[in-house]
Amino acid sequence: MMLISGGDFIMGSNSGPDDEKPQQTIFIKSFFLDILPVSNADFATFLNHQGLKNQQGDTLYDHQDSDARIHRHNLIWQSDLTYELHPVNEVSWVGARDYCAWLNKRLPTEAEWEKAARGIDGRKYPWGNAAPNAKRALFGAPYNSSAPVDAFPDGASPYGILDMAGNQWEWVSSIYQPYPYKADDGRENQNAGPIRSTRGGGHDSNAEEISTTHRGRFLSRNPKAGHHNIGFRCASTN
């Protein structure tokens, strides 16, 4: 994990989609964030410990989706060959929440994720304001493409966090509600149910969707729809 120092940063954008407005200055306390997203191998280990559902009956992973890269072989959950170090997808928000808790961590808030990706200079992409390219991120790629979580060192954020643009969407803890962002307005309620924000864009996203401010408003995130082409990384305040 990497320490993300506390302080003010610019969140949102006044020139982007409506759900990124208004731009605001947010204070964030120091926290730690995983340098890499959770991989298929990581999450397979969790499924072998936890099972496909939690004690409340919530499904943690949609292994039946054609995008899934984790399957059960001889009663053991395993990553598909050659995809062990690729970012996990098809994880429900509850699955991401429970995985982080299993490691005594938590999901980052939407504000924390954006600060870790954006730094304090209001940059459009984790690496700066230069246009994305194939050395910085996987984007605009064919269906079900992915790359290893450490494949794009040139795309690192100001804090050295990798793979925060493209490759795989990421869950955050926050409910998908309009800005201004306020951590104490109920959007950080961690009970299952409400639609959550997603960040970073995916393998098939365009350049705008992999920006540091994009919130994934067109991505299917309804648990009842059975589609969660989304991964995650964990945070900690310890």
mmCIF file with all atom_site columns, N, CA and C in Angstrom, residues 117 121-137 139 154-156 165 206-208 210-212:
data_model
loop_
_atom_site.group_PDB
_atom_site.id
_atom_site.type_symbol
_atom_site.label_atom_id
_atom_site.label_alt_id
_atom_site.label_comp_id
_atom_site.label_asym_id
_atom_site.label_entity_id
_atom_site.label_seq_id
_atom_site.pdbx_PDB_ins_code
_atom_site.Cartn_x
_atom_site.Cartn_y
_atom_site.Cartn_z
_atom_site.occupancy
_atom_site.B_iso_or_equiv
_atom_site.pdbx_formal_charge
_atom_site.auth_seq_id
_atom_site.auth_comp_id
_atom_site.auth_asym_id
_atom_site.auth_atom_id
_atom_site.pdbx_PDB_model_num
ATOM 1  N N  . ALA A 1 117 ? -5.722  9.314  -7.444  1.00 0.00 ? 117 ALA A N  1
ATOM 2  C CA . ALA A 1 117 ? -5.518  9.310  -8.892  1.00 0.00 ? 117 ALA A CA 1
ATOM 3  C C  . ALA A 1 117 ? -5.058  10.663 -9.415  1.00 0.00 ? 117 ALA A C  1
ATOM 4  N N  . ASP A 1 121 ? -2.956  18.808 -8.095  1.00 0.00 ? 121 ASP A N  1
ATOM 5  C CA . ASP A 1 121 ? -2.838  19.798 -9.163  1.00 0.00 ? 121 ASP A CA 1
ATOM 6  C C  . ASP A 1 121 ? -3.979  19.747 -10.179 1.00 0.00 ? 121 ASP A C  1
ATOM 7  N N  . GLY A 1 122 ? -5.054  19.013 -9.858  1.00 0.00 ? 122 GLY A N  1
ATOM 8  C CA . GLY A 1 122 ? -6.240  19.011 -10.713 1.00 0.00 ? 122 GLY A CA 1
ATOM 9  C C  . GLY A 1 122 ? -6.050  18.349 -12.059 1.00 0.00 ? 122 GLY A C  1
ATOM 10 N N  . ARG A 1 123 ? -5.142  17.409 -12.161 1.00 0.00 ? 123 ARG A N  1
ATOM 11 C CA . ARG A 1 123 ? -4.829  16.786 -13.449 1.00 0.00 ? 123 ARG A CA 1
ATOM 12 C C  . ARG A 1 123 ? -5.993  15.951 -13.977 1.00 0.00 ? 123 ARG A C  1
ATOM 13 N N  . LYS A 1 124 ? -6.035  15.828 -15.297 1.00 0.00 ? 124 LYS A N  1
ATOM 14 C CA . LYS A 1 124 ? -7.131  15.102 -15.948 1.00 0.00 ? 124 LYS A CA 1
ATOM 15 C C  . LYS A 1 124 ? -6.944  13.595 -15.877 1.00 0.00 ? 124 LYS A C  1
ATOM 16 N N  . TYR A 1 125 ? -5.693  13.155 -15.941 1.00 0.00 ? 125 TYR A N  1
ATOM 17 C CA . TYR A 1 125 ? -5.374  11.730 -15.896 1.00 0.00 ? 125 TYR A CA 1
ATOM 18 C C  . TYR A 1 125 ? -4.359  11.474 -14.782 1.00 0.00 ? 125 TYR A C  1
ATOM 19 N N  . PRO A 1 126 ? -4.219  10.256 -14.326 1.00 0.00 ? 126 PRO A N  1
ATOM 20 C CA . PRO A 1 126 ? -3.261  10.008 -13.240 1.00 0.00 ? 126 PRO A CA 1
ATOM 21 C C  . PRO A 1 126 ? -1.847  10.480 -13.553 1.00 0.00 ? 126 PRO A C  1
ATOM 22 N N  . TRP A 1 127 ? -1.417  10.362 -14.788 1.00 0.00 ? 127 TRP A N  1
ATOM 23 C CA . TRP A 1 127 ? -0.056  10.752 -15.174 1.00 0.00 ? 127 TRP A CA 1
ATOM 24 C C  . TRP A 1 127 ? 0.080   12.233 -15.498 1.00 0.00 ? 127 TRP A C  1
ATOM 25 N N  . GLY A 1 128 ? -1.013  12.974 -15.600 1.00 0.00 ? 128 GLY A N  1
ATOM 26 C CA . GLY A 1 128 ? -0.958  14.394 -15.944 1.00 0.00 ? 128 GLY A CA 1
ATOM 27 C C  . GLY A 1 128 ? -2.073  14.761 -16.897 1.00 0.00 ? 128 GLY A C  1
ATOM 28 N N  . ASN A 1 129 ? -1.828  15.752 -17.752 1.00 0.00 ? 129 ASN A N  1
ATOM 29 C CA . ASN A 1 129 ? -2.854  16.204 -18.688 1.00 0.00 ? 129 ASN A CA 1
ATOM 30 C C  . ASN A 1 129 ? -2.609  15.756 -20.121 1.00 0.00 ? 129 ASN A C  1
ATOM 31 N N  . ALA A 1 130 ? -1.499  15.066 -20.368 1.00 0.00 ? 130 ALA A N  1
ATOM 32 C CA . ALA A 1 130 ? -1.226  14.554 -21.709 1.00 0.00 ? 130 ALA A CA 1
ATOM 33 C C  . ALA A 1 130 ? -2.249  13.478 -22.081 1.00 0.00 ? 130 ALA A C  1
ATOM 34 N N  . ALA A 1 131 ? -2.537  13.385 -23.361 1.00 0.00 ? 131 ALA A N  1
ATOM 35 C CA . ALA A 1 131 ? -3.522  12.416 -23.842 1.00 0.00 ? 131 ALA A CA 1
ATOM 36 C C  . ALA A 1 131 ? -3.081  10.989 -23.520 1.00 0.00 ? 131 ALA A C  1
ATOM 37 N N  . PRO A 1 132 ? -4.024  10.106 -23.251 1.00 0.00 ? 132 PRO A N  1
ATOM 38 C CA . PRO A 1 132 ? -3.677  8.718  -22.985 1.00 0.00 ? 132 PRO A CA 1
ATOM 39 C C  . PRO A 1 132 ? -3.107  8.029  -24.217 1.00 0.00 ? 132 PRO A C  1
ATOM 40 N N  . ASN A 1 133 ? -2.237  7.060  -23.986 1.00 0.00 ? 133 ASN A N  1
ATOM 41 C CA . ASN A 1 133 ? -1.715  6.238  -25.072 1.00 0.00 ? 133 ASN A CA 1
ATOM 42 C C  . ASN A 1 133 ? -1.506  4.818  -24.562 1.00 0.00 ? 133 ASN A C  1
ATOM 43 N N  . ALA A 1 134 ? -1.025  3.946  -25.434 1.00 0.00 ? 134 ALA A N  1
ATOM 44 C CA . ALA A 1 134 ? -0.932  2.525  -25.114 1.00 0.00 ? 134 ALA A CA 1
ATOM 45 C C  . ALA A 1 134 ? 0.125   2.208  -24.073 1.00 0.00 ? 134 ALA A C  1
ATOM 46 N N  . LYS A 1 135 ? 1.002   3.154  -23.752 1.00 0.00 ? 135 LYS A N  1
ATOM 47 C CA . LYS A 1 135 ? 2.002   2.927  -22.707 1.00 0.00 ? 135 LYS A CA 1
ATOM 48 C C  . LYS A 1 135 ? 1.482   3.334  -21.333 1.00 0.00 ? 135 LYS A C  1
ATOM 49 N N  . ARG A 1 136 ? 0.406   4.105  -21.305 1.00 0.00 ? 136 ARG A N  1
ATOM 50 C CA . ARG A 1 136 ? -0.123  4.630  -20.047 1.00 0.00 ? 136 ARG A CA 1
ATOM 51 C C  . ARG A 1 136 ? -1.345  3.886  -19.535 1.00 0.00 ? 136 ARG A C  1
ATOM 52 N N  . ALA A 1 137 ? -2.120  3.277  -20.431 1.00 0.00 ? 137 ALA A N  1
ATOM 53 C CA . ALA A 1 137 ? -3.375  2.648  -20.012 1.00 0.00 ? 137 ALA A CA 1
ATOM 54 C C  . ALA A 1 137 ? -3.905  1.741  -21.107 1.00 0.00 ? 137 ALA A C  1
ATOM 55 N N  . PHE A 1 139 ? -7.177  1.072  -22.991 1.00 0.00 ? 139 PHE A N  1
ATOM 56 C CA . PHE A 1 139 ? -8.485  1.673  -23.246 1.00 0.00 ? 139 PHE A CA 1
ATOM 57 C C  . PHE A 1 139 ? -8.790  1.518  -24.733 1.00 0.00 ? 139 PHE A C  1
ATOM 58 N N  . ASP A 1 154 ? 4.094   3.774  -16.734 1.00 0.00 ? 154 ASP A N  1
ATOM 59 C CA . ASP A 1 154 ? 4.059   5.156  -17.232 1.00 0.00 ? 154 ASP A CA 1
ATOM 60 C C  . ASP A 1 154 ? 2.736   5.852  -16.900 1.00 0.00 ? 154 ASP A C  1
ATOM 61 N N  . GLY A 1 155 ? 1.737   5.074  -16.472 1.00 0.00 ? 155 GLY A N  1
ATOM 62 C CA . GLY A 1 155 ? 0.441   5.649  -16.131 1.00 0.00 ? 155 GLY A CA 1
ATOM 63 C C  . GLY A 1 155 ? 0.239   5.875  -14.651 1.00 0.00 ? 155 GLY A C  1
ATOM 64 N N  . ALA A 1 156 ? 1.316   5.797  -13.865 1.00 0.00 ? 156 ALA A N  1
ATOM 65 C CA . ALA A 1 156 ? 1.201   5.919  -12.411 1.00 0.00 ? 156 ALA A CA 1
ATOM 66 C C  . ALA A 1 156 ? 0.665   7.283  -11.996 1.00 0.00 ? 156 ALA A C  1
ATOM 67 N N  . ALA A 1 165 ? -6.351  4.129  -14.501 1.00 0.00 ? 165 ALA A N  1
ATOM 68 C CA . ALA A 1 165 ? -7.037  4.562  -15.724 1.00 0.00 ? 165 ALA A CA 1
ATOM 69 C C  . ALA A 1 165 ? -7.123  3.376  -16.667 1.00 0.00 ? 165 ALA A C  1
ATOM 70 N N  . ASN A 1 206 ? -13.503 5.057  -23.672 1.00 0.00 ? 206 ASN A N  1
ATOM 71 C CA . ASN A 1 206 ? -12.823 6.081  -24.461 1.00 0.00 ? 206 ASN A CA 1
ATOM 72 C C  . ASN A 1 206 ? -11.978 6.948  -23.539 1.00 0.00 ? 206 ASN A C  1
ATOM 73 N N  . ALA A 1 207 ? -11.302 7.923  -24.127 1.00 0.00 ? 207 ALA A N  1
ATOM 74 C CA . ALA A 1 207 ? -10.356 8.742  -23.355 1.00 0.00 ? 207 ALA A CA 1
ATOM 75 C C  . ALA A 1 207 ? -11.045 9.529  -22.251 1.00 0.00 ? 207 ALA A C  1
ATOM 76 N N  . GLU A 1 208 ? -12.272 9.958  -22.454 1.00 0.00 ? 208 GLU A N  1
ATOM 77 C CA . GLU A 1 208 ? -12.971 10.732 -21.428 1.00 0.00 ? 208 GLU A CA 1
ATOM 78 C C  . GLU A 1 208 ? -13.336 9.863  -20.230 1.00 0.00 ? 208 GLU A C  1
ATOM 79 N N  . ILE A 1 210 ? -11.735 7.409  -18.938 1.00 0.00 ? 210 ILE A N  1
ATOM 80 C CA . ILE A 1 210 ? -10.620 7.017  -18.073 1.00 0.00 ? 210 ILE A CA 1
ATOM 81 C C  . ILE A 1 210 ? -9.992  8.220  -17.368 1.00 0.00 ? 210 ILE A C  1
ATOM 82 N N  . SER A 1 211 ? -10.684 9.355  -17.378 1.00 0.00 ? 211 SER A N  1
ATOM 83 C CA . SER A 1 211 ? -10.186 10.529 -16.658 1.00 0.00 ? 211 SER A CA 1
ATOM 84 C C  . SER A 1 211 ? -10.329 10.338 -15.158 1.00 0.00 ? 211 SER A C  1
ATOM 85 N N  . THR A 1 212 ? -9.661  11.179 -14.399 1.00 0.00 ? 212 THR A N  1
ATOM 86 C CA . THR A 1 212 ? -9.685  11.068 -12.937 1.00 0.00 ? 212 THR A CA 1
ATOM 87 C C  . THR A 1 212 ? -11.012 11.475 -12.325 1.00 0.00 ? 212 THR A C  1
#
